[in-house]
mmCIF file of C-alpha atoms and ligand atoms in Angstrom:
data_model
loop_
_atom_site.group_PDB
_atom_site.id
_atom_site.type_symbol
_atom_site.label_atom_id
_atom_site.label_comp_id
_atom_site.label_asym_id
_atom_site.label_seq_id
_atom_site.Cartn_x
_atom_site.Cartn_y
_atom_site.Cartn_z
ATOM 1 C CA UNK E 12 113.983 114.820 175.726
ATOM 2 C CA UNK E 13 115.866 112.546 178.090
ATOM 3 C CA UNK E 14 115.329 109.141 176.498
ATOM 4 C CA UNK E 15 114.054 107.931 173.125
ATOM 5 C CA UNK E 16 113.501 104.294 172.206
ATOM 6 C CA UNK E 17 114.845 103.347 168.765
ATOM 7 C CA UNK E 18 113.006 100.242 167.611
ATOM 8 C CA UNK E 19 114.675 98.352 164.780
ATOM 9 C CA UNK E 20 112.081 96.819 162.454
ATOM 10 C CA UNK E 21 113.956 96.938 159.142
ATOM 11 C CA UNK E 22 114.821 93.235 158.965
ATOM 12 C CA UNK E 23 113.171 91.196 156.253
ATOM 13 C CA UNK E 24 114.433 87.729 157.211
ATOM 14 C CA UNK E 25 111.593 85.571 155.900
ATOM 15 C CA UNK E 26 112.433 82.879 158.371
ATOM 16 C CA UNK E 27 108.778 81.905 158.596
ATOM 17 C CA UNK E 28 108.708 81.333 154.873
ATOM 18 C CA UNK E 29 105.796 83.744 154.663
ATOM 19 C CA UNK E 30 105.383 87.067 152.933
ATOM 20 C CA UNK E 31 105.184 89.172 156.070
ATOM 21 C CA UNK E 32 108.298 90.002 158.125
ATOM 22 C CA UNK E 33 107.909 88.620 161.647
ATOM 23 C CA UNK E 34 107.730 91.993 163.388
ATOM 24 C CA UNK E 35 104.467 92.665 161.519
ATOM 25 C CA UNK E 36 102.852 89.297 162.215
ATOM 26 C CA UNK E 37 99.851 89.426 164.518
ATOM 27 C CA UNK E 38 100.192 88.407 168.127
ATOM 28 C CA UNK E 39 96.865 88.481 169.953
ATOM 29 C CA UNK E 40 95.506 90.338 166.933
ATOM 30 C CA UNK E 41 98.116 93.092 167.191
ATOM 31 C CA UNK E 42 101.414 93.389 165.287
ATOM 32 C CA UNK E 43 104.457 92.133 167.217
ATOM 33 C CA UNK E 44 106.023 95.571 166.618
ATOM 34 C CA UNK E 45 103.120 97.355 168.270
ATOM 35 C CA UNK E 46 103.448 95.256 171.434
ATOM 36 C CA UNK E 47 106.946 96.613 172.062
ATOM 37 C CA UNK E 48 106.126 100.154 170.972
ATOM 38 C CA UNK E 49 103.293 100.371 173.490
ATOM 39 C CA UNK E 50 105.604 99.242 176.300
ATOM 40 C CA UNK E 51 108.114 101.968 175.486
ATOM 41 C CA UNK E 52 105.763 104.875 174.826
ATOM 42 C CA UNK E 53 103.758 104.108 177.957
ATOM 43 C CA UNK E 54 106.911 103.970 180.113
ATOM 44 C CA UNK E 55 107.172 107.110 182.204
ATOM 45 C CA UNK E 56 110.941 107.400 181.616
ATOM 46 C CA UNK E 57 110.773 107.113 177.815
ATOM 47 C CA UNK E 58 109.778 110.186 175.801
ATOM 48 C CA UNK E 59 108.846 108.586 172.504
ATOM 49 C CA UNK E 60 109.774 105.742 170.176
ATOM 50 C CA UNK E 61 111.164 106.024 166.671
ATOM 51 C CA UNK E 62 111.000 103.017 164.353
ATOM 52 C CA UNK E 63 113.465 102.041 161.630
ATOM 53 C CA UNK E 64 111.669 100.219 158.813
ATOM 54 C CA UNK E 65 112.364 98.684 155.422
ATOM 55 C CA UNK E 66 111.039 101.066 152.728
ATOM 56 C CA UNK E 67 108.869 98.270 151.291
ATOM 57 C CA UNK E 68 107.108 97.790 154.645
ATOM 58 C CA UNK E 69 105.533 101.255 154.934
ATOM 59 C CA UNK E 70 101.969 99.995 154.539
ATOM 60 C CA UNK E 71 102.542 97.237 157.127
ATOM 61 C CA UNK E 72 104.078 99.798 159.459
ATOM 62 C CA UNK E 73 101.202 102.259 159.050
ATOM 63 C CA UNK E 74 98.701 99.531 159.852
ATOM 64 C CA UNK E 75 100.712 98.316 162.854
ATOM 65 C CA UNK E 76 101.023 101.730 164.503
ATOM 66 C CA UNK E 77 97.646 103.263 163.572
ATOM 67 C CA UNK E 78 96.456 105.573 166.321
ATOM 68 C CA UNK E 79 99.848 105.795 168.066
ATOM 69 C CA UNK E 80 101.467 109.209 168.300
ATOM 70 C CA UNK E 81 104.940 108.551 166.851
ATOM 71 C CA UNK E 82 107.517 110.465 164.827
ATOM 72 C CA UNK E 83 107.739 109.447 161.158
ATOM 73 C CA UNK E 84 109.592 106.145 160.648
ATOM 74 C CA UNK E 85 113.127 106.086 159.275
ATOM 75 C CA UNK E 86 114.270 103.898 156.399
ATOM 76 C CA UNK E 87 116.918 101.368 157.350
ATOM 77 C CA UNK E 88 119.985 100.143 155.489
ATOM 78 C CA UNK E 89 121.382 96.871 154.188
ATOM 79 C CA UNK E 90 122.533 95.477 157.544
ATOM 80 C CA UNK E 91 121.097 95.794 161.042
ATOM 81 C CA UNK E 92 123.916 98.081 162.142
ATOM 82 C CA UNK E 93 123.341 100.329 159.100
ATOM 83 C CA UNK E 94 119.684 100.567 160.093
ATOM 84 C CA UNK E 95 120.571 101.475 163.670
ATOM 85 C CA UNK E 96 123.054 104.106 162.499
ATOM 86 C CA UNK E 97 120.459 105.692 160.175
ATOM 87 C CA UNK E 98 117.958 105.638 163.026
ATOM 88 C CA UNK E 99 120.429 107.329 165.358
ATOM 89 C CA UNK E 100 121.263 109.975 162.728
ATOM 90 C CA UNK E 101 117.551 110.747 162.421
ATOM 91 C CA UNK E 102 117.411 111.659 166.112
ATOM 92 C CA UNK E 103 120.106 114.331 165.787
ATOM 93 C CA UNK E 104 117.693 117.235 166.091
ATOM 94 C CA UNK E 105 115.960 115.780 169.136
ATOM 95 C CA UNK E 106 119.365 114.975 170.683
ATOM 96 C CA UNK E 107 118.119 112.793 173.550
ATOM 97 C CA UNK E 108 120.426 112.155 176.519
ATOM 98 C CA UNK E 109 119.905 108.424 176.200
ATOM 99 C CA UNK E 110 118.688 106.054 173.558
ATOM 100 C CA UNK E 111 117.296 102.546 174.092
ATOM 101 C CA UNK E 112 117.821 100.400 170.985
ATOM 102 C CA UNK E 113 115.336 97.537 170.793
ATOM 103 C CA UNK E 114 114.569 94.665 168.420
ATOM 104 C CA UNK E 115 111.008 94.910 167.106
ATOM 105 C CA UNK E 116 110.684 91.123 167.389
ATOM 106 C CA UNK E 117 110.886 91.153 171.223
ATOM 107 C CA UNK E 118 107.268 91.914 172.120
ATOM 108 C CA UNK E 119 107.483 91.083 175.853
ATOM 109 C CA UNK E 120 109.899 93.774 176.943
ATOM 110 C CA UNK E 121 108.709 94.768 180.416
ATOM 111 C CA UNK E 122 108.745 98.003 182.392
ATOM 112 C CA UNK E 123 111.211 96.698 184.995
ATOM 113 C CA UNK E 124 113.834 95.720 182.400
ATOM 114 C CA UNK E 125 113.513 99.142 180.761
ATOM 115 C CA UNK E 126 113.934 100.783 184.181
ATOM 116 C CA UNK E 127 116.978 98.629 185.114
ATOM 117 C CA UNK E 128 118.662 99.446 181.814
ATOM 118 C CA UNK E 129 118.097 103.180 182.325
ATOM 119 C CA UNK E 130 119.254 102.966 185.954
ATOM 120 C CA UNK E 131 122.543 101.400 184.871
ATOM 121 C CA UNK E 132 123.146 104.258 182.419
ATOM 122 C CA UNK E 133 123.589 106.608 185.362
ATOM 123 C CA UNK E 134 126.941 104.929 186.070
ATOM 124 C CA UNK E 135 127.912 103.453 182.698
ATOM 125 C CA UNK E 136 127.969 104.805 179.129
ATOM 126 C CA UNK E 137 126.202 101.635 177.973
ATOM 127 C CA UNK E 138 123.944 98.973 179.510
ATOM 128 C CA UNK E 139 122.181 96.028 177.949
ATOM 129 C CA UNK E 140 119.508 93.601 179.060
ATOM 130 C CA UNK E 141 120.861 90.053 179.182
ATOM 131 C CA UNK E 142 120.327 86.745 180.955
ATOM 132 C CA UNK E 143 123.024 84.475 182.397
ATOM 133 C CA UNK E 144 123.422 81.216 180.519
ATOM 134 C CA UNK E 145 121.919 78.420 182.645
ATOM 135 C CA UNK E 146 122.244 75.474 180.249
ATOM 136 C CA UNK E 147 125.502 73.637 179.739
ATOM 137 C CA UNK E 148 126.987 74.737 176.431
ATOM 138 C CA UNK E 149 128.309 72.221 173.925
ATOM 139 C CA UNK E 150 130.368 72.858 170.849
ATOM 140 C CA UNK E 151 129.293 70.666 167.910
ATOM 141 C CA UNK E 152 131.808 68.983 165.667
ATOM 142 C CA UNK E 153 131.290 67.093 162.387
ATOM 143 C CA UNK E 154 128.051 65.083 162.270
ATOM 144 C CA UNK E 155 126.752 67.019 165.269
ATOM 145 C CA UNK E 156 128.997 64.995 167.549
ATOM 146 C CA UNK E 157 130.044 66.910 170.650
ATOM 147 C CA UNK E 158 133.478 68.352 170.115
ATOM 148 C CA UNK E 159 133.710 69.958 173.521
ATOM 149 C CA UNK E 160 131.975 71.505 176.506
ATOM 150 C CA UNK E 161 132.231 75.270 176.794
ATOM 151 C CA UNK E 162 132.795 76.784 180.213
ATOM 152 C CA UNK E 163 129.622 78.782 180.792
ATOM 153 C CA UNK E 164 131.038 80.777 183.691
ATOM 154 C CA UNK E 165 130.422 84.442 183.016
ATOM 155 C CA UNK E 166 128.435 83.784 179.844
ATOM 156 C CA UNK E 167 125.278 85.848 179.266
ATOM 157 C CA UNK E 168 122.830 85.939 176.379
ATOM 158 C CA UNK E 169 122.446 89.477 175.080
ATOM 159 C CA UNK E 170 118.922 90.840 174.609
ATOM 160 C CA UNK E 171 117.568 94.277 173.939
ATOM 161 C CA UNK E 172 116.980 97.027 174.944
ATOM 162 C CA UNK E 173 120.565 98.140 174.725
ATOM 163 C CA UNK E 174 120.896 101.600 176.208
ATOM 164 C CA UNK E 175 123.584 104.186 175.598
ATOM 165 C CA UNK E 176 124.333 107.835 175.950
ATOM 166 C CA UNK E 177 123.128 109.102 172.606
ATOM 167 C CA UNK E 178 126.251 111.025 171.581
ATOM 168 C CA UNK E 179 128.509 108.057 172.452
ATOM 169 C CA UNK E 180 126.625 105.418 170.488
ATOM 170 C CA UNK E 181 126.141 107.717 167.489
ATOM 171 C CA UNK E 182 129.895 108.317 167.353
ATOM 172 C CA UNK E 183 130.578 104.573 167.788
ATOM 173 C CA UNK E 184 128.225 103.656 164.948
ATOM 174 C CA UNK E 185 129.706 106.315 162.675
ATOM 175 C CA UNK E 186 133.181 104.938 163.373
ATOM 176 C CA UNK E 187 131.990 101.376 162.646
ATOM 177 C CA UNK E 188 130.145 102.274 159.419
ATOM 178 C CA UNK E 189 131.422 100.260 156.479
ATOM 179 C CA UNK E 190 133.388 97.960 158.792
ATOM 180 C CA UNK E 191 132.792 94.379 159.835
ATOM 181 C CA UNK E 192 129.254 93.278 160.581
ATOM 182 C CA UNK E 193 128.274 93.247 164.249
ATOM 183 C CA UNK E 194 125.166 91.551 165.581
ATOM 184 C CA UNK E 195 124.365 93.962 168.381
ATOM 185 C CA UNK E 196 124.987 97.535 169.415
ATOM 186 C CA UNK E 197 126.973 96.554 172.482
ATOM 187 C CA UNK E 198 129.591 95.128 170.103
ATOM 188 C CA UNK E 199 129.725 98.464 168.293
ATOM 189 C CA UNK E 200 130.134 100.230 171.641
ATOM 190 C CA UNK E 201 132.789 97.767 172.815
ATOM 191 C CA UNK E 202 134.775 98.374 169.635
ATOM 192 C CA UNK E 203 134.686 102.087 170.390
ATOM 193 C CA UNK E 204 136.083 101.383 173.862
ATOM 194 C CA UNK E 205 132.878 102.179 175.742
ATOM 195 C CA UNK E 206 132.136 100.285 178.946
ATOM 196 C CA UNK E 207 128.854 98.392 178.693
ATOM 197 C CA UNK E 208 127.121 96.969 181.774
ATOM 198 C CA UNK E 209 125.002 93.817 181.836
ATOM 199 C CA UNK E 210 121.649 94.175 183.556
ATOM 200 C CA UNK E 211 119.096 91.448 184.209
ATOM 201 C CA UNK E 212 116.728 90.982 181.324
ATOM 202 C CA UNK E 213 113.966 88.440 181.391
ATOM 203 C CA UNK E 214 113.401 84.991 179.896
ATOM 204 C CA UNK E 215 110.079 86.353 178.647
ATOM 205 C CA UNK E 216 111.907 88.991 176.626
ATOM 206 C CA UNK E 217 112.737 86.501 173.890
ATOM 207 C CA UNK E 218 113.024 87.197 170.188
ATOM 208 C CA UNK E 219 110.228 85.865 167.988
ATOM 209 C CA UNK E 220 112.260 84.115 165.303
ATOM 210 C CA UNK E 221 110.384 80.911 164.462
ATOM 211 C CA UNK E 222 106.777 79.758 164.252
ATOM 212 C CA UNK E 223 107.356 77.951 167.578
ATOM 213 C CA UNK E 224 108.332 81.290 169.123
ATOM 214 C CA UNK E 225 105.151 82.871 167.818
ATOM 215 C CA UNK E 226 103.061 80.031 169.265
ATOM 216 C CA UNK E 227 104.850 80.441 172.628
ATOM 217 C CA UNK E 228 104.177 84.181 172.497
ATOM 218 C CA UNK E 229 100.472 83.543 171.854
ATOM 219 C CA UNK E 230 100.336 81.176 174.848
ATOM 220 C CA UNK E 231 102.033 83.743 177.077
ATOM 221 C CA UNK E 232 99.664 86.435 175.962
ATOM 222 C CA UNK E 233 96.648 84.219 176.630
ATOM 223 C CA UNK E 234 97.970 83.316 180.087
ATOM 224 C CA UNK E 235 98.449 86.977 180.974
ATOM 225 C CA UNK E 236 95.160 87.998 179.436
ATOM 226 C CA UNK E 237 93.627 88.937 182.770
ATOM 227 C CA UNK E 238 89.965 89.736 182.672
ATOM 228 C CA UNK E 239 87.459 90.579 180.004
ATOM 229 C CA UNK E 240 85.206 93.582 180.549
ATOM 230 C CA UNK E 241 82.163 94.672 178.597
ATOM 231 C CA UNK E 242 80.670 98.168 178.492
ATOM 232 C CA UNK E 243 77.678 99.651 176.742
ATOM 233 C CA UNK E 244 77.021 103.101 175.353
ATOM 234 C CA UNK E 245 73.983 104.910 174.009
ATOM 235 C CA UNK E 246 73.622 108.306 172.372
ATOM 236 C CA UNK E 247 71.092 110.428 170.505
ATOM 237 C CA UNK E 248 71.460 113.618 168.513
ATOM 238 C CA UNK E 249 68.695 115.678 166.999
ATOM 239 C CA UNK E 250 68.532 116.249 163.229
ATOM 240 C CA UNK E 251 67.890 119.707 161.835
ATOM 241 C CA UNK E 252 71.216 121.450 161.382
ATOM 242 C CA UNK E 253 71.156 123.230 158.028
ATOM 243 C CA UNK E 254 73.848 121.270 156.214
ATOM 244 C CA UNK E 255 74.065 118.580 153.542
ATOM 245 C CA UNK E 256 75.600 115.733 155.543
ATOM 246 C CA UNK E 257 75.859 113.938 158.854
ATOM 247 C CA UNK E 258 79.019 112.497 160.416
ATOM 248 C CA UNK E 259 78.392 108.902 161.463
ATOM 249 C CA UNK E 260 81.156 106.680 162.852
ATOM 250 C CA UNK E 261 83.719 109.139 161.528
ATOM 251 C CA UNK E 262 82.380 109.054 157.973
ATOM 252 C CA UNK E 263 80.717 111.952 156.166
ATOM 253 C CA UNK E 264 77.379 110.720 154.821
ATOM 254 C CA UNK E 265 75.252 112.940 152.517
ATOM 255 C CA UNK E 266 71.903 113.851 154.103
ATOM 256 C CA UNK E 267 69.344 116.641 153.795
ATOM 257 C CA UNK E 268 70.106 117.959 157.276
ATOM 258 C CA UNK E 269 72.862 117.630 159.825
ATOM 259 C CA UNK E 270 72.973 116.435 163.431
ATOM 260 C CA UNK E 271 72.864 119.104 166.109
ATOM 261 C CA UNK E 272 75.475 118.926 168.855
ATOM 262 C CA UNK E 273 78.317 120.693 170.604
ATOM 263 C CA UNK E 274 80.947 118.611 168.798
ATOM 264 C CA UNK E 275 80.485 117.090 165.329
ATOM 265 C CA UNK E 276 77.496 115.200 166.870
ATOM 266 C CA UNK E 277 78.737 111.802 165.731
ATOM 267 C CA UNK E 278 76.323 109.562 167.662
ATOM 268 C CA UNK E 279 78.178 106.421 166.599
ATOM 269 C CA UNK E 280 81.545 107.491 167.978
ATOM 270 C CA UNK E 281 79.895 108.928 171.101
ATOM 271 C CA UNK E 282 78.158 105.628 171.873
ATOM 272 C CA UNK E 283 81.431 103.750 171.273
ATOM 273 C CA UNK E 284 83.366 106.156 173.494
ATOM 274 C CA UNK E 285 80.864 105.631 176.299
ATOM 275 C CA UNK E 286 80.982 101.866 175.816
ATOM 276 C CA UNK E 287 84.774 101.841 176.254
ATOM 277 C CA UNK E 288 84.638 104.187 179.250
ATOM 278 C CA UNK E 289 81.861 102.010 180.653
ATOM 279 C CA UNK E 290 83.979 98.875 180.359
ATOM 280 C CA UNK E 291 86.646 100.664 182.389
ATOM 281 C CA UNK E 292 84.072 102.035 184.824
ATOM 282 C CA UNK E 293 85.497 105.546 184.722
ATOM 283 C CA UNK E 294 82.502 107.702 183.904
ATOM 284 C CA UNK E 295 81.172 108.884 180.574
ATOM 285 C CA UNK E 296 82.055 111.098 177.647
ATOM 286 C CA UNK E 297 80.531 114.143 179.383
ATOM 287 C CA UNK E 298 82.837 113.779 182.376
ATOM 288 C CA UNK E 299 85.925 113.930 180.158
ATOM 289 C CA UNK E 300 84.622 116.354 177.531
ATOM 290 C CA UNK E 301 81.909 118.549 179.101
ATOM 291 C CA UNK E 302 79.690 120.284 176.519
ATOM 292 C CA UNK E 303 80.188 123.445 178.582
ATOM 293 C CA UNK E 304 83.842 123.507 177.486
ATOM 294 C CA UNK E 305 84.362 125.573 174.330
ATOM 295 C CA UNK E 306 87.397 123.493 173.393
ATOM 296 C CA UNK E 307 85.114 120.726 172.140
ATOM 297 C CA UNK E 308 82.917 123.006 170.016
ATOM 298 C CA UNK E 309 82.735 121.422 166.561
ATOM 299 C CA UNK E 310 85.337 118.847 167.642
ATOM 300 C CA UNK E 311 86.077 115.741 165.590
ATOM 301 C CA UNK E 312 84.691 112.970 167.803
ATOM 302 C CA UNK E 313 87.653 110.775 166.852
ATOM 303 C CA UNK E 314 89.385 112.739 169.608
ATOM 304 C CA UNK E 315 86.949 111.426 172.232
ATOM 305 C CA UNK E 316 87.201 107.859 171.009
ATOM 306 C CA UNK E 317 90.984 107.968 170.927
ATOM 307 C CA UNK E 318 91.019 109.353 174.455
ATOM 308 C CA UNK E 319 88.885 106.462 175.696
ATOM 309 C CA UNK E 320 91.239 103.989 173.982
ATOM 310 C CA UNK E 321 94.221 105.737 175.601
ATOM 311 C CA UNK E 322 92.620 105.054 178.987
ATOM 312 C CA UNK E 323 92.493 101.338 178.120
ATOM 313 C CA UNK E 324 96.117 101.378 177.016
ATOM 314 C CA UNK E 325 97.250 103.284 180.096
ATOM 315 C CA UNK E 326 95.925 100.368 182.171
ATOM 316 C CA UNK E 327 97.864 97.882 180.067
ATOM 317 C CA UNK E 328 94.657 96.656 178.428
ATOM 318 C CA UNK E 329 93.464 96.357 174.884
ATOM 319 C CA UNK E 330 90.224 96.619 172.977
ATOM 320 C CA UNK E 331 89.115 93.195 171.783
ATOM 321 C CA UNK E 332 85.959 94.075 169.886
ATOM 322 C CA UNK E 333 83.537 96.913 169.248
ATOM 323 C CA UNK E 334 79.958 96.669 168.035
ATOM 324 C CA UNK E 335 77.826 99.688 167.228
ATOM 325 C CA UNK E 336 74.258 99.881 165.926
ATOM 326 C CA UNK E 337 73.038 103.070 164.260
ATOM 327 C CA UNK E 338 69.282 103.593 164.562
ATOM 328 C CA UNK E 339 67.646 105.748 161.891
ATOM 329 C CA UNK E 340 65.324 105.677 158.882
ATOM 330 C CA UNK E 341 67.631 107.868 156.786
ATOM 331 C CA UNK E 342 70.366 108.140 155.663
ATOM 332 C CA UNK E 343 70.874 104.562 154.551
ATOM 333 C CA UNK E 344 73.875 103.277 156.486
ATOM 334 C CA UNK E 345 74.477 100.038 154.556
ATOM 335 C CA UNK E 346 76.600 101.490 151.750
ATOM 336 C CA UNK E 347 78.890 103.162 154.322
ATOM 337 C CA UNK E 348 79.269 100.333 156.833
ATOM 338 C CA UNK E 349 82.643 99.124 155.573
ATOM 339 C CA UNK E 350 84.079 102.632 155.452
ATOM 340 C CA UNK E 351 82.847 103.177 159.022
ATOM 341 C CA UNK E 352 84.505 99.987 160.329
ATOM 342 C CA UNK E 353 87.712 100.958 158.615
ATOM 343 C CA UNK E 354 87.611 104.518 159.941
ATOM 344 C CA UNK E 355 87.048 103.354 163.517
ATOM 345 C CA UNK E 356 89.835 100.804 163.051
ATOM 346 C CA UNK E 357 92.138 103.544 161.783
ATOM 347 C CA UNK E 358 91.362 105.791 164.736
ATOM 348 C CA UNK E 359 92.067 103.029 167.253
ATOM 349 C CA UNK E 360 94.707 100.950 165.486
ATOM 350 C CA UNK E 361 92.324 97.988 165.351
ATOM 351 C CA UNK E 362 91.810 95.558 162.538
ATOM 352 C CA UNK E 363 88.413 96.334 160.934
ATOM 353 C CA UNK E 364 87.424 92.713 161.643
ATOM 354 C CA UNK E 365 87.251 93.780 165.307
ATOM 355 C CA UNK E 366 84.865 96.638 164.576
ATOM 356 C CA UNK E 367 81.257 95.794 163.750
ATOM 357 C CA UNK E 368 78.976 98.505 162.412
ATOM 358 C CA UNK E 369 75.288 97.664 162.017
ATOM 359 C CA UNK E 370 72.145 99.665 161.369
ATOM 360 C CA UNK E 371 68.435 99.344 161.916
ATOM 361 C CA UNK E 372 65.296 101.414 161.569
ATOM 362 C CA UNK E 373 62.492 101.577 164.124
ATOM 363 C CA UNK E 374 59.775 100.877 161.534
ATOM 364 C CA UNK E 375 58.894 104.586 161.407
ATOM 365 C CA UNK E 376 58.016 104.498 165.141
ATOM 366 C CA UNK E 377 59.237 107.029 167.686
ATOM 367 C CA UNK E 378 61.631 109.941 167.183
ATOM 368 C CA UNK E 379 63.989 107.993 164.958
ATOM 369 C CA UNK E 380 60.994 106.804 162.919
ATOM 370 C CA UNK E 381 59.824 110.412 162.501
ATOM 371 C CA UNK E 382 63.392 111.286 161.426
ATOM 372 C CA UNK E 383 63.772 113.798 164.238
ATOM 373 C CA UNK E 384 67.058 112.348 165.351
ATOM 374 C CA UNK E 385 69.554 109.506 165.082
ATOM 375 C CA UNK E 386 70.400 107.119 167.915
ATOM 376 C CA UNK E 387 73.294 104.736 168.383
ATOM 377 C CA UNK E 388 74.065 101.975 170.832
ATOM 378 C CA UNK E 389 77.383 100.251 171.274
ATOM 379 C CA UNK E 390 79.111 97.441 173.117
ATOM 380 C CA UNK E 391 82.839 97.409 173.802
ATOM 381 C CA UNK E 392 84.740 94.286 174.874
ATOM 382 C CA UNK E 393 88.133 94.976 176.387
ATOM 383 C CA UNK E 394 90.794 92.923 178.099
ATOM 384 C CA UNK E 395 92.617 94.180 181.151
ATOM 385 C CA UNK E 396 95.703 92.623 182.728
ATOM 386 C CA UNK E 397 95.082 90.329 185.700
ATOM 387 C CA UNK E 398 95.650 91.424 189.284
HETATM 388 MG MG1 MG O 23 76.589 112.765 171.917
#
């Protein structure tokens, strides 16, 4: 693998005074951490992303990354540089050529900054995103009186990602272990005598440190929200398979016969999959997963739903809300509704509050009324970037 992103999320600085570390706070309904992970794993020059977490944050991490295909997280250490070193050690077997080390609290890392950082690594053992200091810099004395004006010529503010040749930065961190505390990886590299280039970062690539930062991030997200799309889906499967359950919205529900279908015949997930594909306008479930293909025989329909969500993500979009209605006399859906919302949320990495599962009968009319089959209809609301 040529490049792996190492995302450092082990910090617990409760600078917001709250219980939840800032990298797990929601931004646009999605954890700050997930925003940066999606940028890296969707970048065509980054193989995967590995996250360093605090051991106490495992549940927060699992919720934040649900549905993403990532290697297991690594537990960090007492200081940031210890966490980075442990993260780097964990990549030994994968031995990437390059590693991009990134702060989990910088959710607006963009594709161009990632590309510039990687480009610079062709000529330099290290390269970091940074922005030149534009404001005049003052040094404060006692009582916050100005004690002097600092020459800002040549001053840059360091951001992340900070990219390095993997073997170099691992050796530099090992050499620095137990030594003085350093606030970024470039400092560790500098101490090891490695040349580190500055590449243009972005003012948008700021670190969410305060509540004001989080509010600014929310405003930026809203401004870049682009357009809202809505799609609908509908599906029916016939009852009559000799088995003692049906699979509805990913949940096994006891019933006197099963649903007949090529896959697991989950009408709920099929309707949702079509709703998402419909919002994107890219065909239907049958065009991606033809029933003539033996690969999908008996398949878990979570696969189809996840694929549809991947299509949203690949376009830089996100699912805002899903609403599915199951139409049947039996089984009773009510007792399973919560489990269904949660299961769909788990499959897609969505908060269950964004997944509505409802049910109705047809008053014993029609094929659903005669209990010959189960129908489902769904609506998906997604947001796609503007332009
Ligand atoms: Mg179907």
